[in-house]
Amino acid sequence: MNDIYRTTKGYRLRFAALFGSVIFGTVTSALFPYCIGKIVDQIFYLRRMKGFLLSFFLYAGLYFLNQCGHGVLNYLWAHLKITYVVDIRRRCFAHLLRLKADVMTHIKSGDIMRRIQEDTECFLEFIHRSLFYVLANFLQLAISIGYLLYTNLFLGLTSIVLTPVMAYSIRYFRGKMKEKQQRIQSRKGLADAWIQEMMIGLTELKLLNAQPRLEREYRDKTEDILRDEMDARYLSLRSDAVNEGLILIGQLCIFCIAAFFVAGGSMTLGQFVACASYFSTCASYYNALGRKLTDISANLVGIRRVQEFFSWEEETDLPSAGSYPVEKGEIRFENLSFGYEGGQEVLKGFYLDIRPGEKIAFVGKSGEGKSTLLQLLCRFYEPSEGTIYVDGRPLADYTYESLRSQISVVWQDNGLFQGSLRKNILMSDDKSRDPFLWEILEGLKLKEVAEELPEGLDTMVGSGGRDLSGGQKQRLSIARVFLKNPAILILDEATSALDNTTEVLIQQALDELCKGRTTLVVAHRLSTIRNADEIAVVIGGRITERGTHEELVALDGTYKKLYSLQFRENDLFQ
């Protein structure tokens, strides 16, 4: 409850007004049966027109006030649904952006989307439709039973006796419903994540002729969810049937007792009508209370899923961290060790000094730790041992924002974001920078491509927009680096998606970009790193060879073998 209460900060006055409108509506509604009873007595029992008119106008006035209260309630509900729920979603999204990389590797995107888009609504549903209305239901029951006790002790006692029986029934079915709701929510989240994964790899799956198997898997997953939902529905129906049966028994008892006292002259017809109406109100609220408690179970499941999401570890700066400029670009890896969770160590006692403005390339077989090294430099992961220094400062001394603002990366795989071509490069739609942007695109041989697009730089690309080739995407990523002008540049297979002709042109642009800045390169095409200041061969998480291209070829070691092998393969295709 404390976590739920904390989410209401900034909205508590509006929630208080919402609760007040709920209570106001409940109290005015609770007086309706009393007014109807008075109207009946004034006409059929006392035959007073003046008393009838007073009771009539009292009823009409209460009804008007009740509707005004409902109007306020609906307005506050709609306002909170727009502001309060959206604010929780905003906090969820901000938390998602700060999650540690090792957390991100274990979560499924579909499940995260369900938590952010659907489970967040459970907070407002719990507070308003569950908590407030449950309290209102108890108030209505108290007023109804109080009137029955005031009118006739036996009628009130009958209502009171029914209360613990109904409470036990509600509690019994609520416990079973909670288990069902937890299983349903979990399976829906996993199913959504599975569908998203299939959509990403749909082309490959078609080539593997996996459609029949996927259809069976989807059918099995949906049938499991449907089975759980049907079980939950049957359980709800059984709960309603038991409660309705108990209520019917109570109603028969109330009618028999009331008929006895009306016949004896100790109860008026209007009181009988009011008592019957109040007990019907009790019955409906007993049923409503059962449904509300079932809803509470479902809402609490959603709330716990959001709370679990918030418990996942974020990237947090040290209190002593600051925004320091990277002036020289000197990098030092000192006794670095790292292994992914549940796996073997990728880096073991790694040492390396990189001078300011130096271009160093890392080569070796896949899985030897080259890309991992670059991710550690960007602080996507933290080393298990050792320290990385930039300009003599440990990485932990830099805030995440300040460090990454001075590092640019062109990865092996680069995607497009939803938006215009301009926004994909600038990360904004600022048209004032278009002249500079056209210069960059021309240098990367993308100007002609952009000019041929229907709307030029305003052409929508990415999800839901125009698709670009792999090479064009790669060059867009390089264009982002030109605009950022970082102190440290990382190229992880930056030209892997380009044909040979384009690769030569882009390599020239990259060489120009690398001037005056520290550059770390991971490449399997050894022809692209021949001009590196230094080449490091990484095997088993350590540097086994280090030097210029000519020095390593002369060394006749691992690098020479890799280089010779690539050139033999090139000769075969020429």
XYZ file of N, CA and C in Angstrom, residues 430-442 457:
42
model
N 14.846 19.505 -36.351
C 15.337 20.877 -36.492
C 15.798 21.122 -37.931
N 14.988 21.838 -38.710
C 15.298 22.059 -40.130
C 16.394 23.103 -40.340
N 16.736 23.842 -39.292
C 17.769 24.865 -39.441
C 19.145 24.255 -39.712
N 19.304 22.975 -39.417
C 20.601 22.312 -39.619
C 20.664 21.543 -40.940
N 19.655 21.725 -41.772
C 19.608 20.993 -43.045
C 20.829 21.225 -43.933
N 21.332 22.471 -44.090
C 22.510 22.657 -44.950
C 23.708 21.825 -44.507
N 23.972 21.840 -43.216
C 25.076 21.031 -42.678
C 24.797 19.545 -42.879
N 23.534 19.148 -42.729
C 23.154 17.749 -42.890
C 23.358 17.286 -44.333
N 23.017 18.136 -45.304
C 23.213 17.766 -46.712
C 24.697 17.577 -47.025
N 25.558 18.374 -46.412
C 26.999 18.218 -46.623
C 27.481 16.854 -46.131
N 26.993 16.461 -44.974
C 27.386 15.157 -44.417
C 26.873 14.028 -45.301
N 25.629 14.121 -45.740
C 25.052 13.076 -46.583
C 25.809 12.975 -47.907
N 26.254 14.095 -48.434
C 27.015 14.069 -49.682
C 28.354 13.360 -49.484
N 14.256 14.824 -46.874
C 14.599 14.590 -45.469
C 13.364 14.386 -44.600
